[in-house]
Amino acid sequence: MLQYAIGVDLGGTNYRAAAITLDGQLLKKVSGATRSYEGSDAVLDSLVNAIQELRQELSEHRLIGVGIGVPGFIDIATGTIVGSNNLPELDGFPIRQKIEARLGTPVILENDANAAALGESWIGAGREVDSLVLLTLGTGIGGGIILDNQILHGYKGMAGELGHLTVVPNGNPCGCGNRGCLEKHASARAIEAMAILLGLNEGETITAAQVYDLAKAGNDRAKLVFTCMGEYLGIALAGLINTFNAPLYLLSGGPLPAWDFFAPAMFEEVTKRSFTFANAKTRIEKATLGNQAGLYGSAYLPIQAQKSLI
Ligand SMILES: [Zn+2]
């Protein structure tokens, strides 16, 4: 009987769930609306139905467990989400316990960026190394740290909040209370804000993709936006490299196509600021699983838990 796990990537608007074998083969995937606006029980129903659908379809196989990547902090001990900007309806809701009770299968919750880092480490860009750090560049910046094949949780499960590393003293204010956080200076949203400051927008707004198009067309101000972004990423990465001495640092997310515009400044900054980078063989590369990383990483949570029992 072929064994498999189910990975769920739970977002503020949509979820995706996939049945994945123990060696990383995707058997079947479903997706749908999270329905968070209807409250926590509606989210629970959505997830339970998705998992049921996969389970029924694959009834000839054996489900070993479910892993769920969620945007927010997880209280690992109680299996609750404590503080999610994207899913405030689930704050304090014992989602792990509820799903386990309805499905009779073990459930593991994880922060979505941690799950993505685990996915890259399992079958993505990091499959050849034991330790890596992932930065996911989106509206904000998420981070996941894998050390010796394990997610670094910290003592309360809050490690890896790399988007809130300070890269500009007294820089842009951030929702976390700090100023100058990495995500306020190097995320897709930060690219848009910088572009507006430089007057690159025609209407009220501009997207990071449009800034990229302008840079490709040779616009110097658009190129400057990416140079700045690269410098801020480099500052953060130098600190991470000096801290962890991992062999691999990965970037993923919407701004990645602009790599050729931001990476030179990033590498220059890292080289200046990290003795370790310059003297140990350290790679900074694009992640390879894209937006599937969280799905694979979530599925790997119960697989890894089972492995550790053997
Ligand atoms: Zn912050």
PDB file of C-alpha atoms and ligand atoms in Angstrom:
ATOM      1  CA  MET A   1       0.000   0.000   0.000  1.00  0.00           C
ATOM      2  CA  LEU A   2       1.521   3.271  -1.166  1.00  0.00           C
ATOM      3  CA  GLN A   3       1.830   5.820   1.629  1.00  0.00           C
ATOM      4  CA  TYR A   4       1.259   9.537   1.162  1.00  0.00           C
ATOM      5  CA  ALA A   5       0.840  12.776   3.099  1.00  0.00           C
ATOM      6  CA  ILE A   6      -1.403  15.742   2.459  1.00  0.00           C
ATOM      7  CA  GLY A   7       0.103  19.218   2.380  1.00  0.00           C
ATOM      8  CA  VAL A   8      -2.135  22.269   2.681  1.00  0.00           C
ATOM      9  CA  ASP A   9      -1.109  25.807   1.798  1.00  0.00           C
ATOM     10  CA  LEU A  10      -3.608  28.024   3.575  1.00  0.00           C
ATOM     11  CA  GLY A  11      -3.789  31.611   2.367  1.00  0.00           C
ATOM     12  CA  GLY A  12      -6.015  34.519   3.301  1.00  0.00           C
ATOM     13  CA  THR A  13      -8.208  34.048   0.206  1.00  0.00           C
ATOM     14  CA  ASN A  14      -7.486  30.615  -1.215  1.00  0.00           C
ATOM     15  CA  TYR A  15      -6.104  27.288  -0.103  1.00  0.00           C
ATOM     16  CA  ARG A  16      -4.376  24.536  -2.038  1.00  0.00           C
ATOM     17  CA  ALA A  17      -4.081  20.965  -0.868  1.00  0.00           C
ATOM     18  CA  ALA A  18      -2.076  18.146  -2.410  1.00  0.00           C
ATOM     19  CA  ALA A  19      -1.537  14.462  -1.819  1.00  0.00           C
ATOM     20  CA  ILE A  20       2.187  13.764  -2.103  1.00  0.00           C
ATOM     21  CA  THR A  21       4.033  10.459  -1.793  1.00  0.00           C
ATOM     22  CA  LEU A  22       6.870   9.915   0.668  1.00  0.00           C
ATOM     23  CA  ASP A  23       9.374  10.416  -2.139  1.00  0.00           C
ATOM     24  CA  GLY A  24       7.848  13.697  -3.266  1.00  0.00           C
ATOM     25  CA  GLN A  25       5.570  12.668  -6.124  1.00  0.00           C
ATOM     26  CA  LEU A  26       2.408  14.751  -6.388  1.00  0.00           C
ATOM     27  CA  LEU A  27      -0.610  12.444  -6.752  1.00  0.00           C
ATOM     28  CA  LYS A  28      -3.477  14.909  -6.802  1.00  0.00           C
ATOM     29  CA  LYS A  29      -4.107  18.565  -6.025  1.00  0.00           C
ATOM     30  CA  VAL A  30      -7.257  20.503  -5.138  1.00  0.00           C
ATOM     31  CA  SER A  31      -7.826  24.169  -4.389  1.00  0.00           C
ATOM     32  CA  GLY A  32     -10.629  26.461  -3.354  1.00  0.00           C
ATOM     33  CA  ALA A  33     -11.713  29.535  -1.447  1.00  0.00           C
ATOM     34  CA  THR A  34     -10.666  29.743   2.211  1.00  0.00           C
ATOM     35  CA  ARG A  35     -13.973  31.495   3.066  1.00  0.00           C
ATOM     36  CA  SER A  36     -12.322  33.223   6.001  1.00  0.00           C
ATOM     37  CA  TYR A  37     -14.842  36.080   5.763  1.00  0.00           C
ATOM     38  CA  GLU A  38     -17.473  33.553   6.947  1.00  0.00           C
ATOM     39  CA  GLY A  39     -15.506  32.833  10.112  1.00  0.00           C
ATOM     40  CA  SER A  40     -13.276  30.117  11.522  1.00  0.00           C
ATOM     41  CA  ASP A  41     -15.796  27.260  11.163  1.00  0.00           C
ATOM     42  CA  ALA A  42     -16.125  27.970   7.427  1.00  0.00           C
ATOM     43  CA  VAL A  43     -12.326  27.763   7.026  1.00  0.00           C
ATOM     44  CA  LEU A  44     -12.370  24.508   8.960  1.00  0.00           C
ATOM     45  CA  ASP A  45     -15.110  23.115   6.671  1.00  0.00           C
ATOM     46  CA  SER A  46     -13.179  24.150   3.538  1.00  0.00           C
ATOM     47  CA  LEU A  47     -10.036  22.378   4.699  1.00  0.00           C
ATOM     48  CA  VAL A  48     -11.780  19.264   5.978  1.00  0.00           C
ATOM     49  CA  ASN A  49     -13.694  18.914   2.691  1.00  0.00           C
ATOM     50  CA  ALA A  50     -10.519  19.308   0.637  1.00  0.00           C
ATOM     51  CA  ILE A  51      -8.667  16.710   2.702  1.00  0.00           C
ATOM     52  CA  GLN A  52     -11.677  14.342   2.513  1.00  0.00           C
ATOM     53  CA  GLU A  53     -11.805  14.722  -1.253  1.00  0.00           C
ATOM     54  CA  LEU A  54      -8.145  13.749  -1.602  1.00  0.00           C
ATOM     55  CA  ARG A  55      -8.522  10.906   0.855  1.00  0.00           C
ATOM     56  CA  GLN A  56     -11.521   9.434  -0.930  1.00  0.00           C
ATOM     57  CA  GLU A  57      -9.817   9.655  -4.290  1.00  0.00           C
ATOM     58  CA  LEU A  58      -6.722   7.874  -2.967  1.00  0.00           C
ATOM     59  CA  SER A  59      -8.479   5.358  -0.767  1.00  0.00           C
ATOM     60  CA  GLU A  60      -6.254   2.559  -1.999  1.00  0.00           C
ATOM     61  CA  HIS A  61      -3.273   4.359  -0.454  1.00  0.00           C
ATOM     62  CA  ARG A  62      -2.505   5.104   3.183  1.00  0.00           C
ATOM     63  CA  LEU A  63      -2.543   8.654   4.533  1.00  0.00           C
ATOM     64  CA  ILE A  64       0.158   9.143   7.171  1.00  0.00           C
ATOM     65  CA  GLY A  65      -0.785  12.684   8.179  1.00  0.00           C
ATOM     66  CA  VAL A  66      -1.592  16.237   7.191  1.00  0.00           C
ATOM     67  CA  GLY A  67       0.674  19.288   7.288  1.00  0.00           C
ATOM     68  CA  ILE A  68      -0.744  22.788   7.034  1.00  0.00           C
ATOM     69  CA  GLY A  69       1.250  25.914   6.250  1.00  0.00           C
ATOM     70  CA  VAL A  70      -0.458  29.026   7.567  1.00  0.00           C
ATOM     71  CA  PRO A  71       0.424  32.707   7.293  1.00  0.00           C
ATOM     72  CA  GLY A  72       1.155  33.736  10.856  1.00  0.00           C
ATOM     73  CA  PHE A  73       2.683  32.628  14.119  1.00  0.00           C
ATOM     74  CA  ILE A  74       1.927  29.137  15.368  1.00  0.00           C
ATOM     75  CA  ASP A  75       1.764  28.118  18.985  1.00  0.00           C
ATOM     76  CA  ILE A  76       3.307  24.718  18.424  1.00  0.00           C
ATOM     77  CA  ALA A  77       2.295  23.352  21.818  1.00  0.00           C
ATOM     78  CA  THR A  78      -1.428  24.028  21.361  1.00  0.00           C
ATOM     79  CA  GLY A  79      -1.673  23.889  17.552  1.00  0.00           C
ATOM     80  CA  THR A  80      -3.281  27.301  17.295  1.00  0.00           C
ATOM     81  CA  ILE A  81      -2.572  30.285  15.104  1.00  0.00           C
ATOM     82  CA  VAL A  82      -1.615  33.277  17.211  1.00  0.00           C
ATOM     83  CA  GLY A  83      -1.471  36.434  15.174  1.00  0.00           C
ATOM     84  CA  SER A  84      -2.056  36.244  11.434  1.00  0.00           C
ATOM     85  CA  ASN A  85      -2.460  39.393   9.383  1.00  0.00           C
ATOM     86  CA  ASN A  86      -4.030  37.408   6.544  1.00  0.00           C
ATOM     87  CA  LEU A  87      -6.351  35.225   8.630  1.00  0.00           C
ATOM     88  CA  PRO A  88      -7.297  37.205  11.749  1.00  0.00           C
ATOM     89  CA  GLU A  89     -10.478  35.111  11.994  1.00  0.00           C
ATOM     90  CA  LEU A  90      -8.367  32.120  13.029  1.00  0.00           C
ATOM     91  CA  ASP A  91      -6.621  33.859  15.931  1.00  0.00           C
ATOM     92  CA  GLY A  92      -6.624  31.498  18.878  1.00  0.00           C
ATOM     93  CA  PHE A  93      -8.778  28.954  17.013  1.00  0.00           C
ATOM     94  CA  PRO A  94      -7.592  25.389  17.827  1.00  0.00           C
ATOM     95  CA  ILE A  95      -7.483  24.405  14.159  1.00  0.00           C
ATOM     96  CA  ARG A  96      -5.143  21.430  14.571  1.00  0.00           C
ATOM     97  CA  GLN A  97      -7.314  19.817  17.234  1.00  0.00           C
ATOM     98  CA  LYS A  98     -10.533  20.465  15.272  1.00  0.00           C
ATOM     99  CA  ILE A  99      -9.211  18.938  12.041  1.00  0.00           C
ATOM    100  CA  GLU A 100      -7.725  15.962  13.896  1.00  0.00           C
ATOM    101  CA  ALA A 101     -11.069  15.375  15.619  1.00  0.00           C
ATOM    102  CA  ARG A 102     -13.038  15.535  12.361  1.00  0.00           C
ATOM    103  CA  LEU A 103     -10.652  13.418  10.260  1.00  0.00           C
ATOM    104  CA  GLY A 104      -8.992  11.156  12.804  1.00  0.00           C
ATOM    105  CA  THR A 105      -5.586  11.822  11.294  1.00  0.00           C
ATOM    106  CA  PRO A 106      -2.562  13.621  12.789  1.00  0.00           C
ATOM    107  CA  VAL A 107      -2.153  17.261  11.749  1.00  0.00           C
ATOM    108  CA  ILE A 108       0.963  19.426  11.987  1.00  0.00           C
ATOM    109  CA  LEU A 109       0.725  23.226  11.694  1.00  0.00           C
ATOM    110  CA  GLU A 110       3.622  25.322  10.471  1.00  0.00           C
ATOM    111  CA  ASN A 111       4.291  28.898   9.476  1.00  0.00           C
ATOM    112  CA  ASP A 112       3.986  29.129   5.668  1.00  0.00           C
ATOM    113  CA  ALA A 113       7.481  30.509   5.031  1.00  0.00           C
ATOM    114  CA  ASN A 114       9.005  27.819   7.262  1.00  0.00           C
ATOM    115  CA  ALA A 115       7.039  25.227   5.273  1.00  0.00           C
ATOM    116  CA  ALA A 116       8.308  26.715   1.994  1.00  0.00           C
ATOM    117  CA  ALA A 117      11.905  26.539   3.256  1.00  0.00           C
ATOM    118  CA  LEU A 118      11.343  22.900   4.238  1.00  0.00           C
ATOM    119  CA  GLY A 119       9.922  22.159   0.773  1.00  0.00           C
ATOM    120  CA  GLU A 120      12.977  23.654  -0.943  1.00  0.00           C
ATOM    121  CA  SER A 121      15.181  21.676   1.409  1.00  0.00           C
ATOM    122  CA  TRP A 122      13.308  18.426   0.700  1.00  0.00           C
ATOM    123  CA  ILE A 123      12.974  18.414  -3.084  1.00  0.00           C
ATOM    124  CA  GLY A 124      13.817  21.916  -4.289  1.00  0.00           C
ATOM    125  CA  ALA A 125      16.953  23.998  -4.710  1.00  0.00           C
ATOM    126  CA  GLY A 126      18.263  22.848  -1.325  1.00  0.00           C
ATOM    127  CA  ARG A 127      17.976  19.090  -1.748  1.00  0.00           C
ATOM    128  CA  GLU A 128      21.778  18.683  -1.783  1.00  0.00           C
ATOM    129  CA  VAL A 129      22.420  20.629   1.429  1.00  0.00           C
ATOM    130  CA  ASP A 130      21.459  20.140   5.090  1.00  0.00           C
ATOM    131  CA  SER A 131      21.045  23.829   5.948  1.00  0.00           C
ATOM    132  CA  LEU A 132      19.570  26.791   4.113  1.00  0.00           C
ATOM    133  CA  VAL A 133      17.803  30.096   4.616  1.00  0.00           C
ATOM    134  CA  LEU A 134      14.855  31.125   2.417  1.00  0.00           C
ATOM    135  CA  LEU A 135      13.528  34.642   1.910  1.00  0.00           C
ATOM    136  CA  THR A 136      10.102  34.868   0.231  1.00  0.00           C
ATOM    137  CA  LEU A 137       9.630  38.259  -1.395  1.00  0.00           C
ATOM    138  CA  GLY A 138       5.974  39.249  -1.711  1.00  0.00           C
ATOM    139  CA  THR A 139       3.717  41.869  -0.210  1.00  0.00           C
ATOM    140  CA  GLY A 140       5.936  41.378   2.830  1.00  0.00           C
ATOM    141  CA  ILE A 141       9.009  39.212   3.257  1.00  0.00           C
ATOM    142  CA  GLY A 142       8.807  35.848   4.943  1.00  0.00           C
ATOM    143  CA  GLY A 143      11.721  33.790   6.116  1.00  0.00           C
ATOM    144  CA  GLY A 144      12.471  30.188   6.904  1.00  0.00           C
ATOM    145  CA  ILE A 145      15.643  28.733   8.374  1.00  0.00           C
ATOM    146  CA  ILE A 146      16.552  25.059   7.973  1.00  0.00           C
ATOM    147  CA  LEU A 147      19.459  23.870  10.086  1.00  0.00           C
ATOM    148  CA  ASP A 148      20.599  20.248   9.788  1.00  0.00           C
ATOM    149  CA  ASN A 149      17.365  19.444   7.892  1.00  0.00           C
ATOM    150  CA  GLN A 150      15.152  20.792  10.689  1.00  0.00           C
ATOM    151  CA  ILE A 151      13.100  23.991  10.784  1.00  0.00           C
ATOM    152  CA  LEU A 152      14.568  26.415  13.307  1.00  0.00           C
ATOM    153  CA  HIS A 153      11.607  27.344  15.510  1.00  0.00           C
ATOM    154  CA  GLY A 154      13.164  29.231  18.377  1.00  0.00           C
ATOM    155  CA  TYR A 155      11.790  28.830  21.856  1.00  0.00           C
ATOM    156  CA  LYS A 156       8.276  30.094  21.066  1.00  0.00           C
ATOM    157  CA  GLY A 157       8.137  29.152  17.399  1.00  0.00           C
ATOM    158  CA  MET A 158       8.815  32.703  16.261  1.00  0.00           C
ATOM    159  CA  ALA A 159      12.276  32.310  14.727  1.00  0.00           C
ATOM    160  CA  GLY A 160      12.762  33.168  11.076  1.00  0.00           C
ATOM    161  CA  GLU A 161      10.914  36.489  11.000  1.00  0.00           C
ATOM    162  CA  LEU A 162      13.527  37.694   8.556  1.00  0.00           C
ATOM    163  CA  GLY A 163      11.313  40.329   6.937  1.00  0.00           C
ATOM    164  CA  HIS A 164      11.614  42.328  10.135  1.00  0.00           C
ATOM    165  CA  LEU A 165      15.393  42.495  10.261  1.00  0.00           C
ATOM    166  CA  THR A 166      16.393  46.159  10.401  1.00  0.00           C
ATOM    167  CA  VAL A 167      18.267  47.184   7.259  1.00  0.00           C
ATOM    168  CA  VAL A 168      17.759  50.966   7.442  1.00  0.00           C
ATOM    169  CA  PRO A 169      18.076  52.644  10.849  1.00  0.00           C
ATOM    170  CA  ASN A 170      15.057  54.950  11.142  1.00  0.00           C
ATOM    171  CA  GLY A 171      13.788  53.752   7.752  1.00  0.00           C
ATOM    172  CA  ASN A 172      10.190  53.233   6.702  1.00  0.00           C
ATOM    173  CA  PRO A 173       7.750  52.435   9.537  1.00  0.00           C
ATOM    174  CA  CYS A 174       6.534  48.830   9.652  1.00  0.00           C
ATOM    175  CA  GLY A 175       3.350  47.272  11.013  1.00  0.00           C
ATOM    176  CA  CYS A 176       5.472  45.343  13.519  1.00  0.00           C
ATOM    177  CA  GLY A 177       6.348  48.578  15.337  1.00  0.00           C
ATOM    178  CA  ASN A 178       9.925  48.823  14.045  1.00  0.00           C
ATOM    179  CA  ARG A 179      11.325  51.154  11.388  1.00  0.00           C
ATOM    180  CA  GLY A 180      13.483  50.163   8.438  1.00  0.00           C
ATOM    181  CA  CYS A 181      12.469  46.490   8.309  1.00  0.00           C
ATOM    182  CA  LEU A 182      13.764  44.510   5.316  1.00  0.00           C
ATOM    183  CA  GLU A 183      10.215  44.014   4.039  1.00  0.00           C
ATOM    184  CA  LYS A 184       9.651  47.780   3.987  1.00  0.00           C
ATOM    185  CA  HIS A 185      12.678  48.206   1.702  1.00  0.00           C
ATOM    186  CA  ALA A 186      13.003  45.069  -0.437  1.00  0.00           C
ATOM    187  CA  SER A 187       9.575  43.444  -0.897  1.00  0.00           C
ATOM    188  CA  ALA A 188       7.365  43.750  -4.000  1.00  0.00           C
ATOM    189  CA  ARG A 189       5.381  46.369  -2.084  1.00  0.00           C
ATOM    190  CA  ALA A 190       8.595  48.256  -1.250  1.00  0.00           C
ATOM    191  CA  ILE A 191       9.581  48.263  -4.936  1.00  0.00           C
ATOM    192  CA  GLU A 192       6.218  49.874  -5.732  1.00  0.00           C
ATOM    193  CA  ALA A 193       6.636  52.464  -2.979  1.00  0.00           C
ATOM    194  CA  MET A 194      10.152  53.396  -4.133  1.00  0.00           C
ATOM    195  CA  ALA A 195       8.949  53.661  -7.730  1.00  0.00           C
ATOM    196  CA  ILE A 196       6.222  56.085  -6.667  1.00  0.00           C
ATOM    197  CA  LEU A 197       8.757  58.154  -4.694  1.00  0.00           C
ATOM    198  CA  LEU A 198      10.817  58.398  -7.880  1.00  0.00           C
ATOM    199  CA  GLY A 199       7.747  59.401  -9.900  1.00  0.00           C
ATOM    200  CA  LEU A 200       7.698  56.293 -12.097  1.00  0.00           C
ATOM    201  CA  ASN A 201       3.941  55.826 -11.778  1.00  0.00           C
ATOM    202  CA  GLU A 202       1.591  57.150 -14.431  1.00  0.00           C
ATOM    203  CA  GLY A 203      -1.587  56.726 -12.380  1.00  0.00           C
ATOM    204  CA  GLU A 204      -1.869  56.493  -8.602  1.00  0.00           C
ATOM    205  CA  THR A 205      -0.160  53.131  -8.393  1.00  0.00           C
ATOM    206  CA  ILE A 206       2.440  51.025 -10.142  1.00  0.00           C
ATOM    207  CA  THR A 207       3.161  47.320  -9.818  1.00  0.00           C
ATOM    208  CA  ALA A 208       6.557  45.730  -9.239  1.00  0.00           C
ATOM    209  CA  ALA A 209       6.132  44.007 -12.627  1.00  0.00           C
ATOM    210  CA  GLN A 210       5.671  47.391 -14.305  1.00  0.00           C
ATOM    211  CA  VAL A 211       8.802  48.720 -12.600  1.00  0.00           C
ATOM    212  CA  TYR A 212      10.628  45.669 -13.959  1.00  0.00           C
ATOM    213  CA  ASP A 213       9.318  46.390 -17.469  1.00  0.00           C
ATOM    214  CA  LEU A 214      10.587  49.964 -17.189  1.00  0.00           C
ATOM    215  CA  ALA A 215      14.002  48.739 -16.040  1.00  0.00           C
ATOM    216  CA  LYS A 216      14.165  46.367 -19.012  1.00  0.00           C
ATOM    217  CA  ALA A 217      13.306  49.276 -21.300  1.00  0.00           C
ATOM    218  CA  GLY A 218      16.355  51.086 -19.926  1.00  0.00           C
ATOM    219  CA  ASN A 219      14.718  53.478 -17.462  1.00  0.00           C
ATOM    220  CA  ASP A 220      17.476  54.563 -15.053  1.00  0.00           C
ATOM    221  CA  ARG A 221      15.147  55.375 -12.156  1.00  0.00           C
ATOM    222  CA  ALA A 222      13.535  51.926 -12.410  1.00  0.00           C
ATOM    223  CA  LYS A 223      16.998  50.378 -12.412  1.00  0.00           C
ATOM    224  CA  LEU A 224      17.854  52.432  -9.322  1.00  0.00           C
ATOM    225  CA  VAL A 225      14.826  50.968  -7.518  1.00  0.00           C
ATOM    226  CA  PHE A 226      16.227  47.463  -8.041  1.00  0.00           C
ATOM    227  CA  THR A 227      19.749  48.537  -7.115  1.00  0.00           C
ATOM    228  CA  CYS A 228      18.404  49.845  -3.783  1.00  0.00           C
ATOM    229  CA  MET A 229      16.392  46.687  -3.251  1.00  0.00           C
ATOM    230  CA  GLY A 230      19.529  44.612  -3.944  1.00  0.00           C
ATOM    231  CA  GLU A 231      21.567  46.629  -1.443  1.00  0.00           C
ATOM    232  CA  TYR A 232      18.988  46.116   1.309  1.00  0.00           C
ATOM    233  CA  LEU A 233      18.748  42.414   0.555  1.00  0.00           C
ATOM    234  CA  GLY A 234      22.552  42.249   0.641  1.00  0.00           C
ATOM    235  CA  ILE A 235      22.672  43.894   4.062  1.00  0.00           C
ATOM    236  CA  ALA A 236      20.173  41.375   5.448  1.00  0.00           C
ATOM    237  CA  LEU A 237      21.834  38.404   3.752  1.00  0.00           C
ATOM    238  CA  ALA A 238      25.277  39.392   5.055  1.00  0.00           C
ATOM    239  CA  GLY A 239      23.881  39.329   8.592  1.00  0.00           C
ATOM    240  CA  LEU A 240      22.265  35.940   7.999  1.00  0.00           C
ATOM    241  CA  ILE A 241      25.424  34.503   6.464  1.00  0.00           C
ATOM    242  CA  ASN A 242      27.478  35.754   9.397  1.00  0.00           C
ATOM    243  CA  THR A 243      24.971  34.225  11.803  1.00  0.00           C
ATOM    244  CA  PHE A 244      24.307  30.815  10.286  1.00  0.00           C
ATOM    245  CA  ASN A 245      27.181  29.968   7.926  1.00  0.00           C
ATOM    246  CA  ALA A 246      24.677  27.903   5.920  1.00  0.00           C
ATOM    247  CA  PRO A 247      25.921  26.870   2.476  1.00  0.00           C
ATOM    248  CA  LEU A 248      22.791  28.131   0.670  1.00  0.00           C
ATOM    249  CA  TYR A 249      20.501  31.197   0.787  1.00  0.00           C
ATOM    250  CA  LEU A 250      17.429  31.171  -1.445  1.00  0.00           C
ATOM    251  CA  LEU A 251      15.141  33.897  -2.719  1.00  0.00           C
ATOM    252  CA  SER A 252      11.633  33.323  -4.057  1.00  0.00           C
ATOM    253  CA  GLY A 253       8.602  35.398  -4.970  1.00  0.00           C
ATOM    254  CA  GLY A 254       7.269  37.882  -7.523  1.00  0.00           C
ATOM    255  CA  PRO A 255      10.376  40.118  -7.902  1.00  0.00           C
ATOM    256  CA  LEU A 256      12.643  37.181  -8.847  1.00  0.00           C
ATOM    257  CA  PRO A 257      12.464  37.839 -12.626  1.00  0.00           C
ATOM    258  CA  ALA A 258      14.254  41.143 -11.882  1.00  0.00           C
ATOM    259  CA  TRP A 259      17.256  39.150 -10.532  1.00  0.00           C
ATOM    260  CA  ASP A 260      19.668  40.616 -13.106  1.00  0.00           C
ATOM    261  CA  PHE A 261      18.750  44.128 -11.945  1.00  0.00           C
ATOM    262  CA  PHE A 262      18.976  43.625  -8.166  1.00  0.00           C
ATOM    263  CA  ALA A 263      21.480  40.765  -7.784  1.00  0.00           C
ATOM    264  CA  PRO A 264      24.688  42.685  -8.687  1.00  0.00           C
ATOM    265  CA  ALA A 265      24.086  45.227  -5.888  1.00  0.00           C
ATOM    266  CA  MET A 266      23.075  42.397  -3.549  1.00  0.00           C
ATOM    267  CA  PHE A 267      26.288  40.433  -4.167  1.00  0.00           C
ATOM    268  CA  GLU A 268      28.413  43.567  -3.901  1.00  0.00           C
ATOM    269  CA  GLU A 269      26.871  44.400  -0.536  1.00  0.00           C
ATOM    270  CA  VAL A 270      27.183  40.853   0.809  1.00  0.00           C
ATOM    271  CA  THR A 271      30.814  40.672  -0.269  1.00  0.00           C
ATOM    272  CA  LYS A 272      31.572  43.949   1.510  1.00  0.00           C
ATOM    273  CA  ARG A 273      29.734  43.023   4.690  1.00  0.00           C
ATOM    274  CA  SER A 274      30.421  39.344   5.211  1.00  0.00           C
ATOM    275  CA  PHE A 275      33.859  37.887   5.712  1.00  0.00           C
ATOM    276  CA  THR A 276      32.168  34.485   5.828  1.00  0.00           C
ATOM    277  CA  PHE A 277      30.579  34.965   2.390  1.00  0.00           C
ATOM    278  CA  ALA A 278      33.852  35.932   0.816  1.00  0.00           C
ATOM    279  CA  ASN A 279      35.811  33.143   2.481  1.00  0.00           C
ATOM    280  CA  ALA A 280      33.445  30.193   2.721  1.00  0.00           C
ATOM    281  CA  LYS A 281      31.745  28.691  -0.288  1.00  0.00           C
ATOM    282  CA  THR A 282      28.337  30.347   0.116  1.00  0.00           C
ATOM    283  CA  ARG A 283      25.626  30.365  -2.547  1.00  0.00           C
ATOM    284  CA  ILE A 284      22.776  32.832  -2.945  1.00  0.00           C
ATOM    285  CA  GLU A 285      20.343  31.513  -5.555  1.00  0.00           C
ATOM    286  CA  LYS A 286      16.770  31.490  -6.791  1.00  0.00           C
ATOM    287  CA  ALA A 287      14.483  28.953  -5.152  1.00  0.00           C
ATOM    288  CA  THR A 288      13.165  26.390  -7.640  1.00  0.00           C
ATOM    289  CA  LEU A 289       9.719  25.291  -6.402  1.00  0.00           C
ATOM    290  CA  GLY A 290       8.071  28.700  -6.778  1.00  0.00           C
ATOM    291  CA  ASN A 291       4.664  28.902  -5.123  1.00  0.00           C
ATOM    292  CA  GLN A 292       4.571  25.091  -4.778  1.00  0.00           C
ATOM    293  CA  ALA A 293       7.278  25.130  -2.087  1.00  0.00           C
ATOM    294  CA  GLY A 294       4.792  25.576   0.759  1.00  0.00           C
ATOM    295  CA  LEU A 295       2.636  22.743  -0.506  1.00  0.00           C
ATOM    296  CA  TYR A 296       5.547  20.304  -0.681  1.00  0.00           C
ATOM    297  CA  GLY A 297       6.987  21.511   2.614  1.00  0.00           C
ATOM    298  CA  SER A 298       3.649  21.128   4.388  1.00  0.00           C
ATOM    299  CA  ALA A 299       3.291  17.587   3.083  1.00  0.00           C
ATOM    300  CA  TYR A 300       6.815  16.832   4.237  1.00  0.00           C
ATOM    301  CA  LEU A 301       5.975  17.792   7.854  1.00  0.00           C
ATOM    302  CA  PRO A 302       4.194  14.483   8.677  1.00  0.00           C
ATOM    303  CA  ILE A 303       6.674  12.556   6.510  1.00  0.00           C
ATOM    304  CA  GLN A 304       9.588  14.000   8.458  1.00  0.00           C
ATOM    305  CA  ALA A 305       7.799  13.357  11.745  1.00  0.00           C
ATOM    306  CA  GLN A 306       7.325   9.709  10.763  1.00  0.00           C
ATOM    307  CA  LYS A 307      10.983   9.391   9.740  1.00  0.00           C
ATOM    308  CA  SER A 308      12.115  10.695  13.119  1.00  0.00           C
ATOM    309  CA  LEU A 309      10.155   7.883  14.824  1.00  0.00           C
ATOM    310  CA  ILE A 310      11.995   5.162  12.933  1.00  0.00           C
TER     311      ILE A 310
HETATM  312 ZN    ZN B   1       8.689  45.003  10.679  1.00  0.00          ZN
END
